[in-house]
Structure formats: C-alpha cells, structure tokens
Amino acid sequence: MYRIDLAGTRHRFPDLKSLLAAATPLRSGDELAGIAAESAEARVAARHILADLPLKTFLTETVVPYEDDEVTRLIIDSHDAAAFAPVASLTVGEFRDWLLDDKVRARELSAVCPGLTAEMVAAVSKLMRNQDLIAVARKCRVVSRFRSSIGLRGRLAVRLQPNHPTDDPAGIAASILDGLLHGCGDAVIGVNPATDNVDGAIALLHLIDDLRLRYAIPTQSCVLTHVTNSLQAIERGAPVDLVFQSVAGTEWANRGFGIDLALLAEAQEAALSLKRGSIGNDVMYFETGQGSALSAGAHHGVDQQTLEVRAQAVARAFRPLLVNSVVGFIGPEYLYDGRQIIRAGLEDHFTGKLLGLPMGVDVCYTNHAEADQNDMDNLLTLLGVAGVSFVMGVPGADDIMLNYQSTSFHDALYVRDVLGVRPAPEFEAWLDGMGMLDVRGRVAPPDIATLPLARAIADQRFPTQ
C-alpha cells in the first residue's frame, strides 16, 4: 500500500501498478480501463509518492506477475546490474534530475541503458514535462544500420509508405517513385499489404527489390505482414530485408497478435541468415502503440503508457533497425484528442530512446479523433527537435488503404528544412548522384523532368507483376 497526506486528504494506492496508473497524465484509455486517477489532486499525490520511490523497487515489485508473463521475465532476467550501478541509489525523482543534468550526455545515457527496466523508464516519464521529454531524448543517440544508417546526429530518415487499397503494383510503384523524388525512403520502403497472404507479400517484396536494384538505392524494403508470413517468404527465397511485427507489453496481448518471444527469435535468425545488409545486420522492424493491450483485454490493470514501454522492452531484445510508435492510430478511445496524442508521442519517443531503441513515430490520427493536421504539425516539429530517428512519408498524408491521416512527403521536407537536418548519409549521397539536390543540399532539382526517375515515371518503366 502506498499512501500520502496532502492538504488534509489521505490518498491511497494499493500497489505499484495503481500508483503508476494514477501518476499518468490524463488519457482516455486509462479512463476506459477504470484505472486513471480519480482527480487531479490524486494524480499529484501519486506523483509525490512516485518521486520518492527508489528505482530498486522496480526490481522487486512487478506490475504483471513474473510467474504469469514472459515479458516480465524478459525484463527482470535481462537486467544488467553493473550498468544500473551509477543510478542504483536514486529515487525516481532523483533519476529525473540526473537525466536532465547537463553533465549527463549521450555516453552516460548509453552506458546506463541496459540497467534500466521498462517500468523505471515509464515511471520517470510520468514526472517529466514535455520539454523534459524533449531535452533528454535529444541527448540520447541510438544508431542502427542495414543499407542506410538510422539515428545519426543531424539526420532524419523517412519511411516511404506507398500503401494501396488493392495492392496494385503500378499504383505502389508510382507512390514509391513519388516519394523518392521528394527525398523520402531512407528509413525503409515499407508497404502495409491490403491482403495478408504469403503470395501477395512475396510479389510486393520482388516489386520493391527490383526497383531498389534498378536504381541502386541504399535503403531497405519491408512488407508489413505477419511474422509467420515473413518466415514462409524467407523459406521460399523471397528478398526479405526486414522482418516486421507489432508487439505489445504483455504475454497475452502478444498471443493476441499470434506471437511470442520464441517466434520473434526464430524470425530474427531467419532474416540474419540471408545476410542482405551491406553496412549492418539490424533486421527487425517493430511497431508499438499505447492501448494495444487494453484493446486485447490483456492489460492486467496496468496503464497503457507503462505497457507501451514494456512493448519497447520486447523490441529491445531483438536489436531492431526501426521501432515505430503508431501513436494516434488506435483512435480516441485510447488517446482522445490532439493534446493526448502529442503527449503520448513525446513519451513514446523518450522512453524508446532511453531504452536504446532507434525510435520513429508515425505522427498520425484517425478521422474520429479530436485532432487535426495542425496538431500533427506541432507533434512533428516537437519530435524533430527531440531528435526523432524517422517519421512517415505518405502520399498527401492520407493513407488510402489504412484510412488514417499521417505525414506527407512534403511534411518531411518541411521538418528537415526548418531544423536543418538531412537524410541518412548513404541515401543523401544517392540523391546527390541522381541530381535531386540543389547547391544547398535540399531536395529541389531545377528541372525535375530531366531526372532519370522522373523519366521512368513518364515512360511508365516501373516494375509490375
């Protein structure tokens, strides 16, 4: 039992997960689950207690029982006591101050990373203002590699997302070329297939790989199909660069996705066996998002933000190239409006970076949320300042297959321009070689009609099935 007296009122929280839930900034998913703070005063009380809680508490008191959940076992069993030592004596509040100390830079954060558990990182994020989340995330430096380098300082990559409602090869190819002409695609060219079957995934993999090879593009491809489909595609000799999977923060939520840790390990080994990376071997691509465990009825009474960080702990175990928080995709039942989406996006980015992940964010919302593109402009800019590794590039910012709003190729150009960040170095050199950069290094060719890629569009010389 955790308790505190504030202004003549005694506040009680029966266990650690109740304390964490009450300390969380307001969001509709926790209200839906019946675990949100009962009042603003109760939220402040919970934060008072949390600030004085020793970090070591999270090594002895779990939010989901060790015996019942393999994610909890992963978190506890993989904890690095030596890396934890520099902060082992701190409370959660003192840990916040340590993170914000100017003397603590990227080297110190990387060193302590293996000693941090998901719950420690979730707890400290609940004590931080938005500017704190940005300031610490900006200090973190996480670099991953396959054919391009993701996460270098001063760089911002873009996932080119050329979805099509019928998986039409010509339509997908045209969107890919459109994105490349706008300097997008250095994180990955990644398609969400409309039909989730192995034959369809293999066809799309060949389409993207043929285009990549034709123009010698230093990037990687991914068809965001179920991990078991990717395993079958690998067995059939398909050109699989990255294995994709959505992951959640509890064992039962992951079973709802049809996965467990052993299956993810099998997929990673299969992808590594292909040896397709040219400058690195980070072969996994994970997506997360607050509310997934609640929507699966597998949240164990734990707040959605803490479970999101536990999902990131799952991703950390497999050394991914990319981890993407699809922050607003799940809808207003979990993140009600632009304010909640912006806060959650900054939290997810901060916690992922602190755990050592190459974090990107799909800056997005569904059309029934109380949010609009101005909210997305705000979040995109804030994440750019915070040093986000990659964002999405969707034609017109309107995904016509998944029916949600994201960020466009032009949004990526905007944020690179206003913040003075550039594409991944390998991709930037390719853009320059293709004549798509001006004298200032911006994607602004003087005569687009003369470019090889533009001529390919005009001649319709893109690959089809």
GROMACS .gro file of C-alpha atoms in nm:
model
  465
    1MET     CA    1   0.000   0.000   0.000
    2TYR     CA    2   0.129   0.346  -0.095
    3ARG     CA    3  -0.019   0.647   0.087
    4ILE     CA    4   0.036   1.020   0.136
    5ASP     CA    5  -0.147   1.306   0.312
    6LEU     CA    6  -0.189   1.620   0.104
    7ALA     CA    7  -0.392   1.927   0.206
    8GLY     CA    8  -0.585   1.731   0.466
    9THR     CA    9  -0.669   1.438   0.239
   10ARG     CA   10  -0.517   1.090   0.263
   11HIS     CA   11  -0.453   0.933  -0.080
   12ARG     CA   12  -0.405   0.556  -0.101
   13PHE     CA   13  -0.282   0.337  -0.387
   14PRO     CA   14  -0.296  -0.038  -0.321
   15ASP     CA   15   0.005  -0.143  -0.531
   16LEU     CA   16   0.273  -0.027  -0.773
   17LYS     CA   17   0.061  -0.057  -1.088
   18SER     CA   18  -0.217   0.152  -0.930
   19LEU     CA   19   0.039   0.416  -0.834
   20LEU     CA   20   0.183   0.427  -1.188
   21ALA     CA   21  -0.163   0.448  -1.343
   22ALA     CA   22  -0.269   0.734  -1.114
   23ALA     CA   23   0.052   0.926  -1.186
   24THR     CA   24  -0.003   0.916  -1.563
   25PRO     CA   25  -0.117   1.229  -1.748
   26LEU     CA   26  -0.486   1.206  -1.832
   27ARG     CA   27  -0.579   0.987  -2.128
   28SER     CA   28  -0.900   0.826  -2.241
   29GLY     CA   29  -0.767   0.469  -2.250
   30ASP     CA   30  -0.688   0.464  -1.879
   31GLU     CA   31  -1.032   0.611  -1.807
   32LEU     CA   32  -1.186   0.338  -2.023
   33ALA     CA   33  -0.996   0.077  -1.822
   34GLY     CA   34  -1.109   0.232  -1.493
   35ILE     CA   35  -0.755   0.285  -1.366
   36ALA     CA   36  -0.698   0.658  -1.422
   37ALA     CA   37  -0.652   0.893  -1.126
   38GLU     CA   38  -0.986   0.984  -0.969
   39SER     CA   39  -0.897   1.353  -0.966
   40ALA     CA   40  -0.619   1.595  -1.049
   41GLU     CA   41  -0.536   1.602  -0.677
   42ALA     CA   42  -0.497   1.223  -0.672
   43ARG     CA   43  -0.268   1.246  -0.976
   44VAL     CA   44  -0.046   1.497  -0.794
   45ALA     CA   45  -0.044   1.276  -0.483
   46ALA     CA   46   0.064   0.975  -0.688
   47ARG     CA   47   0.346   1.175  -0.842
   48HIS     CA   48   0.465   1.284  -0.497
   49ILE     CA   49   0.493   0.921  -0.391
   50LEU     CA   50   0.649   0.814  -0.718
   51ALA     CA   51   0.917   1.085  -0.695
   52ASP     CA   52   1.035   0.944  -0.359
   53LEU     CA   53   1.024   0.579  -0.469
   54PRO     CA   54   1.368   0.410  -0.501
   55LEU     CA   55   1.443   0.284  -0.853
   56LYS     CA   56   1.533  -0.053  -0.695
   57THR     CA   57   1.166  -0.101  -0.611
   58PHE     CA   58   1.100  -0.193  -0.975
   59LEU     CA   59   1.337  -0.489  -0.947
   60THR     CA   60   1.142  -0.647  -0.661
   61GLU     CA   61   0.783  -0.542  -0.726
   62THR     CA   62   0.644  -0.619  -1.073
   63VAL     CA   63   0.328  -0.479  -1.234
   64VAL     CA   64   0.249  -0.812  -1.404
   65PRO     CA   65   0.344  -1.129  -1.208
   66TYR     CA   66   0.677  -1.287  -1.306
   67GLU     CA   67   0.525  -1.635  -1.297
   68ASP     CA   68   0.243  -1.543  -1.537
   69ASP     CA   69   0.412  -1.334  -1.805
   70GLU     CA   70   0.715  -1.390  -2.026
   71VAL     CA   71   0.755  -1.015  -2.088
   72THR     CA   72   0.804  -0.962  -1.715
   73ARG     CA   73   1.052  -1.249  -1.710
   74LEU     CA   74   1.238  -1.094  -2.006
   75ILE     CA   75   1.260  -0.758  -1.827
   76ILE     CA   76   1.377  -0.899  -1.493
   77ASP     CA   77   1.608  -1.170  -1.626
   78SER     CA   78   1.787  -0.941  -1.875
   79HIS     CA   79   1.851  -0.662  -1.622
   80ASP     CA   80   2.218  -0.557  -1.618
   81ALA     CA   81   2.314  -0.482  -1.257
   82ALA     CA   82   2.655  -0.339  -1.350
   83ALA     CA   83   2.504  -0.088  -1.593
   84PHE     CA   84   2.244   0.003  -1.330
   85ALA     CA   85   2.505   0.080  -1.065
   86PRO     CA   86   2.550   0.456  -1.140
   87VAL     CA   87   2.180   0.522  -1.070
   88ALA     CA   88   2.103   0.235  -0.832
   89SER     CA   89   2.085   0.459  -0.525
   90LEU     CA   90   1.847   0.712  -0.681
   91THR     CA   91   1.476   0.762  -0.636
   92VAL     CA   92   1.257   0.817  -0.942
   93GLY     CA   93   1.262   1.192  -0.880
   94GLU     CA   94   1.638   1.198  -0.839
   95PHE     CA   95   1.670   0.993  -1.158
   96ARG     CA   96   1.473   1.263  -1.342
   97ASP     CA   97   1.717   1.525  -1.217
   98TRP     CA   98   2.011   1.304  -1.320
   99LEU     CA   99   1.874   1.268  -1.673
  100LEU     CA  100   1.834   1.643  -1.706
  101ASP     CA  101   2.182   1.722  -1.568
  102ASP     CA  102   2.399   1.890  -1.834
  103LYS     CA  103   2.686   1.663  -1.732
  104VAL     CA  104   2.489   1.357  -1.838
  105ARG     CA  105   2.532   1.322  -2.214
  106ALA     CA  106   2.486   1.051  -2.476
  107ARG     CA  107   2.777   0.839  -2.346
  108GLU     CA  108   2.639   0.822  -1.992
  109LEU     CA  109   2.287   0.750  -2.115
  110SER     CA  110   2.406   0.467  -2.341
  111ALA     CA  111   2.609   0.316  -2.058
  112VAL     CA  112   2.320   0.305  -1.813
  113CYS     CA  113   2.064   0.189  -2.072
  114PRO     CA  114   2.097  -0.192  -2.012
  115GLY     CA  115   2.038  -0.132  -1.642
  116LEU     CA  116   1.703   0.037  -1.691
  117THR     CA  117   1.381  -0.159  -1.687
  118ALA     CA  118   1.067  -0.059  -1.874
  119GLU     CA  119   0.886   0.028  -1.552
  120MET     CA  120   1.170   0.255  -1.432
  121VAL     CA  121   1.163   0.444  -1.760
  122ALA     CA  122   0.783   0.468  -1.761
  123ALA     CA  123   0.787   0.595  -1.403
  124VAL     CA  124   1.033   0.876  -1.464
  125SER     CA  125   0.849   0.987  -1.778
  126LYS     CA  126   0.538   1.047  -1.564
  127LEU     CA  127   0.729   1.310  -1.364
  128MET     CA  128   0.851   1.497  -1.670
  129ARG     CA  129   0.710   1.794  -1.858
  130ASN     CA  130   0.705   1.786  -2.236
  131GLN     CA  131   1.024   1.993  -2.252
  132ASP     CA  132   1.196   1.741  -2.020
  133LEU     CA  133   1.098   1.456  -2.253
  134ILE     CA  134   1.240   1.650  -2.548
  135ALA     CA  135   1.561   1.758  -2.374
  136VAL     CA  136   1.658   1.406  -2.261
  137ALA     CA  137   1.553   1.232  -2.582
  138ARG     CA  138   1.762   1.480  -2.780
  139LYS     CA  139   2.068   1.379  -2.578
  140CYS     CA  140   2.018   1.007  -2.648
  141ARG     CA  141   2.195   0.874  -2.955
  142VAL     CA  142   2.091   0.536  -3.097
  143VAL     CA  143   2.228   0.431  -3.437
  144SER     CA  144   2.116   0.124  -3.633
  145ARG     CA  145   2.226   0.004  -3.976
  146PHE     CA  146   2.128  -0.223  -4.266
  147ARG     CA  147   2.192  -0.046  -4.601
  148SER     CA  148   2.150   0.302  -4.454
  149SER     CA  149   2.241   0.448  -4.115
  150ILE     CA  150   1.946   0.548  -3.895
  151GLY     CA  151   1.972   0.782  -3.596
  152LEU     CA  152   2.292   0.977  -3.661
  153ARG     CA  153   2.302   1.329  -3.515
  154GLY     CA  154   2.172   1.589  -3.760
  155ARG     CA  155   1.988   1.329  -3.967
  156LEU     CA  156   1.618   1.249  -4.004
  157ALA     CA  157   1.509   0.949  -4.210
  158VAL     CA  158   1.168   0.883  -4.361
  159ARG     CA  159   0.977   0.561  -4.408
  160LEU     CA  160   0.825   0.571  -4.755
  161GLN     CA  161   0.476   0.420  -4.711
  162PRO     CA  162   0.321   0.356  -5.056
  163ASN     CA  163   0.007   0.168  -4.948
  164HIS     CA  164  -0.263   0.090  -5.200
  165PRO     CA  165  -0.621  -0.032  -5.131
  166THR     CA  166  -0.589  -0.325  -5.377
  167ASP     CA  167  -0.210  -0.376  -5.368
  168ASP     CA  168  -0.198  -0.267  -5.732
  169PRO     CA  169   0.171  -0.295  -5.836
  170ALA     CA  170   0.160   0.006  -6.068
  171GLY     CA  171  -0.003   0.222  -5.801
  172ILE     CA  172   0.250   0.118  -5.537
  173ALA     CA  173   0.541   0.170  -5.776
  174ALA     CA  174   0.417   0.517  -5.869
  175SER     CA  175   0.391   0.613  -5.498
  176ILE     CA  176   0.743   0.481  -5.436
  177LEU     CA  177   0.882   0.690  -5.718
  178ASP     CA  178   0.687   0.993  -5.596
  179GLY     CA  179   0.839   0.953  -5.251
  180LEU     CA  180   1.192   0.903  -5.383
  181LEU     CA  181   1.160   1.220  -5.588
  182HIS     CA  182   1.082   1.401  -5.261
  183GLY     CA  183   1.388   1.256  -5.088
  184CYS     CA  184   1.195   1.003  -4.879
  185GLY     CA  185   1.265   0.633  -4.823
  186ASP     CA  186   1.597   0.625  -4.639
  187ALA     CA  187   1.448   0.456  -4.330
  188VAL     CA  188   1.268   0.190  -4.531
  189ILE     CA  189   1.031   0.147  -4.822
  190GLY     CA  190   0.757  -0.023  -4.626
  191VAL     CA  191   0.419  -0.138  -4.757
  192ASN     CA  192   0.119  -0.237  -4.545
  193PRO     CA  193  -0.040  -0.501  -4.769
  194ALA     CA  194  -0.416  -0.486  -4.817
  195THR     CA  195  -0.433  -0.866  -4.840
  196ASP     CA  196  -0.234  -1.051  -4.576
  197ASN     CA  197  -0.111  -1.363  -4.754
  198VAL     CA  198   0.230  -1.503  -4.841
  199ASP     CA  199   0.195  -1.491  -5.220
  200GLY     CA  200   0.093  -1.127  -5.210
  201ALA     CA  201   0.377  -1.038  -4.975
  202ILE     CA  202   0.633  -1.210  -5.199
  203ALA     CA  203   0.503  -1.022  -5.504
  204LEU     CA  204   0.541  -0.689  -5.325
  205LEU     CA  205   0.887  -0.780  -5.196
  206HIS     CA  206   1.004  -0.851  -5.552
  207LEU     CA  207   0.847  -0.529  -5.680
  208ILE     CA  208   1.034  -0.312  -5.429
  209ASP     CA  209   1.358  -0.506  -5.455
  210ASP     CA  210   1.360  -0.484  -5.835
  211LEU     CA  211   1.317  -0.108  -5.812
  212ARG     CA  212   1.586  -0.081  -5.544
  213LEU     CA  213   1.833  -0.278  -5.751
  214ARG     CA  214   1.747  -0.097  -6.076
  215TYR     CA  215   1.842   0.239  -5.926
  216ALA     CA  216   2.097   0.114  -5.669
  217ILE     CA  217   1.905   0.278  -5.385
  218PRO     CA  218   2.081   0.246  -5.048
  219THR     CA  219   1.775   0.156  -4.847
  220GLN     CA  220   1.583  -0.149  -4.728
  221SER     CA  221   1.238  -0.283  -4.802
  222CYS     CA  222   0.971  -0.433  -4.582
  223VAL     CA  223   0.624  -0.574  -4.636
  224LEU     CA  224   0.447  -0.528  -4.306
  225THR     CA  225   0.288  -0.871  -4.296
  226HIS     CA  226   0.265  -1.112  -4.003
  227VAL     CA  227   0.596  -1.257  -3.885
  228THR     CA  228   0.485  -1.610  -3.982
  229ASN     CA  229   0.426  -1.489  -4.339
  230SER     CA  230   0.776  -1.341  -4.347
  231LEU     CA  231   0.919  -1.674  -4.229
  232GLN     CA  232   0.740  -1.853  -4.514
  233ALA     CA  233   0.858  -1.590  -4.761
  234ILE     CA  234   1.218  -1.645  -4.646
  235GLU     CA  235   1.177  -2.022  -4.687
  236ARG     CA  236   1.056  -1.962  -5.044
  237GLY     CA  237   1.358  -1.749  -5.131
  238ALA     CA  238   1.191  -1.407  -5.132
  239PRO     CA  239   1.413  -1.097  -5.094
  240VAL     CA  240   1.328  -1.020  -4.729
  241ASP     CA  241   1.534  -0.736  -4.585
  242LEU     CA  242   1.346  -0.667  -4.261
  243VAL     CA  243   1.101  -0.879  -4.062
  244PHE     CA  244   0.809  -0.676  -3.930
  245GLN     CA  245   0.586  -0.739  -3.631
  246SER     CA  246   0.357  -0.542  -3.400
  247VAL     CA  247   0.440  -0.613  -3.035
  248ALA     CA  248   0.266  -0.537  -2.706
  249GLY     CA  249   0.364  -0.518  -2.340
  250THR     CA  250   0.217  -0.839  -2.202
  251GLU     CA  251   0.244  -1.205  -2.297
  252TRP     CA  252  -0.130  -1.238  -2.353
  253ALA     CA  253  -0.152  -0.929  -2.571
  254ASN     CA  254   0.130  -1.068  -2.782
  255ARG     CA  255  -0.050  -1.400  -2.807
  256GLY     CA  256  -0.342  -1.198  -2.941
  257PHE     CA  257  -0.104  -1.087  -3.217
  258GLY     CA  258  -0.017  -1.454  -3.274
  259ILE     CA  259   0.338  -1.424  -3.147
  260ASP     CA  260   0.566  -1.500  -2.855
  261LEU     CA  261   0.931  -1.427  -2.782
  262ALA     CA  262   1.048  -1.760  -2.923
  263LEU     CA  263   0.878  -1.690  -3.258
  264LEU     CA  264   1.039  -1.346  -3.279
  265ALA     CA  265   1.380  -1.502  -3.212
  266GLU     CA  266   1.319  -1.758  -3.486
  267ALA     CA  267   1.228  -1.482  -3.732
  268GLN     CA  268   1.535  -1.278  -3.643
  269GLU     CA  269   1.763  -1.576  -3.701
  270ALA     CA  270   1.597  -1.649  -4.036
  271ALA     CA  271   1.642  -1.289  -4.154
  272LEU     CA  272   2.002  -1.279  -4.034
  273SER     CA  273   2.076  -1.597  -4.229
  274LEU     CA  274   2.004  -1.413  -4.557
  275LYS     CA  275   2.293  -1.168  -4.494
  276ARG     CA  276   2.131  -0.899  -4.710
  277GLY     CA  277   2.254  -0.595  -4.517
  278SER     CA  278   2.551  -0.407  -4.665
  279ILE     CA  279   2.661  -0.193  -4.369
  280GLY     CA  280   2.479  -0.360  -4.078
  281ASN     CA  281   2.273  -0.655  -3.962
  282ASP     CA  282   1.981  -0.496  -3.779
  283VAL     CA  283   1.697  -0.690  -3.942
  284MET     CA  284   1.387  -0.634  -3.728
  285TYR     CA  285   1.116  -0.368  -3.761
  286PHE     CA  286   0.868  -0.338  -3.473
  287GLU     CA  287   0.559  -0.127  -3.430
  288THR     CA  288   0.407  -0.038  -3.094
  289GLY     CA  289   0.130   0.187  -2.972
  290GLN     CA  290  -0.039   0.279  -2.648
  291GLY     CA  291  -0.365   0.095  -2.588
  292SER     CA  292  -0.293  -0.232  -2.770
  293ALA     CA  293  -0.300  -0.446  -2.454
  294LEU     CA  294  -0.619  -0.279  -2.334
  295SER     CA  295  -0.788  -0.337  -2.670
  296ALA     CA  296  -0.690  -0.705  -2.645
  297GLY     CA  297  -0.827  -0.737  -2.289
  298ALA     CA  298  -0.478  -0.823  -2.168
  299HIS     CA  299  -0.367  -0.517  -1.970
  300HIS     CA  300  -0.366  -0.667  -1.616
  301GLY     CA  301  -0.483  -0.332  -1.473
  302VAL     CA  302  -0.162  -0.160  -1.585
  303ASP     CA  303  -0.182   0.182  -1.751
  304GLN     CA  304  -0.134   0.197  -2.126
  305GLN     CA  305   0.182   0.408  -2.118
  306THR     CA  306   0.365   0.168  -1.886
  307LEU     CA  307   0.260  -0.121  -2.110
  308GLU     CA  308   0.387   0.069  -2.413
  309VAL     CA  309   0.732   0.086  -2.255
  310ARG     CA  310   0.714  -0.287  -2.178
  311ALA     CA  311   0.644  -0.341  -2.551
  312GLN     CA  312   0.956  -0.139  -2.623
  313ALA     CA  313   1.145  -0.370  -2.386
  314VAL     CA  314   1.034  -0.661  -2.606
  315ALA     CA  315   1.168  -0.478  -2.913
  316ARG     CA  316   1.499  -0.406  -2.739
  317ALA     CA  317   1.569  -0.776  -2.701
  318PHE     CA  318   1.592  -0.818  -3.080
  319ARG     CA  319   1.826  -0.528  -3.179
  320PRO     CA  320   1.587  -0.372  -3.434
  321LEU     CA  321   1.671  -0.141  -3.722
  322LEU     CA  322   1.349   0.052  -3.666
  323VAL     CA  323   1.088   0.084  -3.392
  324ASN     CA  324   0.781   0.289  -3.471
  325SER     CA  325   0.516   0.415  -3.230
  326VAL     CA  326   0.192   0.444  -3.426
  327VAL     CA  327   0.082   0.697  -3.172
  328GLY     CA  328  -0.260   0.819  -3.288
  329PHE     CA  329  -0.363   0.522  -3.500
  330ILE     CA  330  -0.560   0.338  -3.232
  331GLY     CA  331  -0.823   0.611  -3.200
  332PRO     CA  332  -0.988   0.844  -2.947
  333GLU     CA  333  -1.095   0.561  -2.716
  334TYR     CA  334  -0.728   0.546  -2.610
  335LEU     CA  335  -0.590   0.891  -2.696
  336TYR     CA  336  -0.882   1.129  -2.714
  337ASP     CA  337  -0.752   1.446  -2.874
  338GLY     CA  338  -0.452   1.629  -3.013
  339ARG     CA  339  -0.326   1.712  -2.664
  340GLN     CA  340  -0.320   1.347  -2.556
  341ILE     CA  341  -0.168   1.233  -2.885
  342ILE     CA  342   0.110   1.492  -2.865
  343ARG     CA  343   0.193   1.398  -2.506
  344ALA     CA  344   0.189   1.025  -2.587
  345GLY     CA  345   0.409   1.075  -2.893
  346LEU     CA  346   0.671   1.258  -2.690
  347GLU     CA  347   0.653   0.994  -2.414
  348ASP     CA  348   0.691   0.702  -2.655
  349HIS     CA  349   0.987   0.865  -2.827
  350PHE     CA  350   1.158   0.948  -2.496
  351THR     CA  351   1.109   0.606  -2.337
  352GLY     CA  352   1.220   0.421  -2.651
  353LYS     CA  353   1.535   0.627  -2.686
  354LEU     CA  354   1.619   0.584  -2.317
  355LEU     CA  355   1.584   0.207  -2.358
  356GLY     CA  356   1.828   0.224  -2.651
  357LEU     CA  357   1.588   0.192  -2.943
  358PRO     CA  358   1.606   0.360  -3.288
  359MET     CA  359   1.272   0.535  -3.239
  360GLY     CA  360   1.049   0.671  -3.507
  361VAL     CA  361   0.695   0.796  -3.467
  362ASP     CA  362   0.402   0.777  -3.703
  363VAL     CA  363   0.263   1.124  -3.638
  364CYS     CA  364  -0.098   1.036  -3.705
  365TYR     CA  365  -0.464   1.041  -3.607
  366THR     CA  366  -0.789   0.878  -3.707
  367ASN     CA  367  -1.068   1.088  -3.851
  368HIS     CA  368  -1.296   1.044  -3.547
  369ALA     CA  369  -1.035   1.178  -3.301
  370GLU     CA  370  -1.048   1.537  -3.175
  371ALA     CA  371  -0.733   1.623  -3.366
  372ASP     CA  372  -0.635   1.780  -3.695
  373GLN     CA  373  -0.331   1.840  -3.913
  374ASN     CA  374  -0.224   2.141  -3.706
  375ASP     CA  375  -0.183   1.907  -3.409
  376MET     CA  376   0.029   1.683  -3.628
  377ASP     CA  377   0.239   1.981  -3.738
  378ASN     CA  378   0.303   2.057  -3.372
  379LEU     CA  379   0.398   1.699  -3.286
  380LEU     CA  380   0.616   1.656  -3.595
  381THR     CA  381   0.810   1.972  -3.512
  382LEU     CA  382   0.849   1.879  -3.145
  383LEU     CA  383   0.972   1.531  -3.236
  384GLY     CA  384   1.216   1.679  -3.486
  385VAL     CA  385   1.358   1.898  -3.209
  386ALA     CA  386   1.375   1.591  -2.984
  387GLY     CA  387   1.588   1.410  -3.244
  388VAL     CA  388   1.342   1.153  -3.373
  389SER     CA  389   1.514   0.894  -3.593
  390PHE     CA  390   1.247   0.871  -3.861
  391VAL     CA  391   0.889   0.967  -3.948
  392MET     CA  392   0.639   0.857  -4.212
  393GLY     CA  393   0.607   0.974  -4.570
  394VAL     CA  394   0.259   0.903  -4.708
  395PRO     CA  395   0.131   1.046  -5.039
  396GLY     CA  396  -0.077   1.350  -4.945
  397ALA     CA  397  -0.059   1.250  -4.574
  398ASP     CA  398  -0.376   1.045  -4.640
  399ASP     CA  399  -0.329   0.667  -4.624
  400ILE     CA  400  -0.595   0.542  -4.863
  401MET     CA  401  -0.555   0.177  -4.757
  402LEU     CA  402  -0.548   0.211  -4.377
  403ASN     CA  403  -0.781   0.516  -4.377
  404TYR     CA  404  -0.595   0.741  -4.135
  405GLN     CA  405  -0.403   1.066  -4.151
  406SER     CA  406  -0.023   1.070  -4.123
  407THR     CA  407   0.260   1.290  -4.251
  408SER     CA  408   0.333   1.353  -4.617
  409PHE     CA  409   0.649   1.366  -4.827
  410HIS     CA  410   0.619   1.746  -4.809
  411ASP     CA  411   0.594   1.734  -4.428
  412ALA     CA  412   0.927   1.551  -4.422
  413LEU     CA  413   1.082   1.817  -4.645
  414TYR     CA  414   0.940   2.085  -4.413
  415VAL     CA  415   1.084   1.945  -4.093
  416ARG     CA  416   1.423   1.873  -4.249
  417ASP     CA  417   1.435   2.232  -4.377
  418VAL     CA  418   1.323   2.418  -4.063
  419LEU     CA  419   1.550   2.214  -3.835
  420GLY     CA  420   1.846   2.186  -4.072
  421VAL     CA  421   1.858   1.806  -4.061
  422ARG     CA  422   1.942   1.584  -4.356
  423PRO     CA  423   1.866   1.235  -4.489
  424ALA     CA  424   2.073   0.930  -4.394
  425PRO     CA  425   2.426   0.986  -4.535
  426GLU     CA  426   2.418   0.690  -4.776
  427PHE     CA  427   2.079   0.799  -4.911
  428GLU     CA  428   2.184   1.163  -4.930
  429ALA     CA  429   2.484   1.065  -5.145
  430TRP     CA  430   2.250   0.868  -5.372
  431LEU     CA  431   2.011   1.164  -5.402
  432ASP     CA  432   2.305   1.383  -5.497
  433GLY     CA  433   2.423   1.130  -5.754
  434MET     CA  434   2.076   1.123  -5.907
  435GLY     CA  435   2.079   1.502  -5.943
  436MET     CA  436   1.799   1.558  -5.692
  437LEU     CA  437   1.977   1.801  -5.456
  438ASP     CA  438   2.036   2.171  -5.511
  439VAL     CA  439   2.353   2.359  -5.418
  440ARG     CA  440   2.229   2.385  -5.056
  441GLY     CA  441   2.176   2.011  -5.033
  442ARG     CA  442   1.799   2.039  -5.037
  443VAL     CA  443   1.567   1.821  -5.246
  444ALA     CA  444   1.487   2.087  -5.503
  445PRO     CA  445   1.609   1.991  -5.850
  446PRO     CA  446   1.600   2.273  -6.105
  447ASP     CA  447   1.438   2.068  -6.381
  448ILE     CA  448   1.263   1.761  -6.247
  449ALA     CA  449   1.163   1.645  -6.597
  450THR     CA  450   1.526   1.566  -6.677
  451LEU     CA  451   1.579   1.331  -6.383
  452PRO     CA  452   1.612   0.957  -6.454
  453LEU     CA  453   1.344   0.873  -6.200
  454ALA     CA  454   1.107   1.130  -6.348
  455ARG     CA  455   1.167   0.992  -6.696
  456ALA     CA  456   1.088   0.646  -6.562
  457ILE     CA  457   0.753   0.772  -6.440
  458ALA     CA  458   0.681   0.939  -6.771
  459ASP     CA  459   0.773   0.625  -6.963
  460GLN     CA  460   0.594   0.401  -6.708
  461ARG     CA  461   0.905   0.188  -6.685
  462PHE     CA  462   0.836   0.083  -6.328
  463PRO     CA  463   0.820  -0.289  -6.250
  464THR     CA  464   0.485  -0.465  -6.236
  465GLN     CA  465   0.375  -0.817  -6.166
   0.00000   0.00000   0.00000
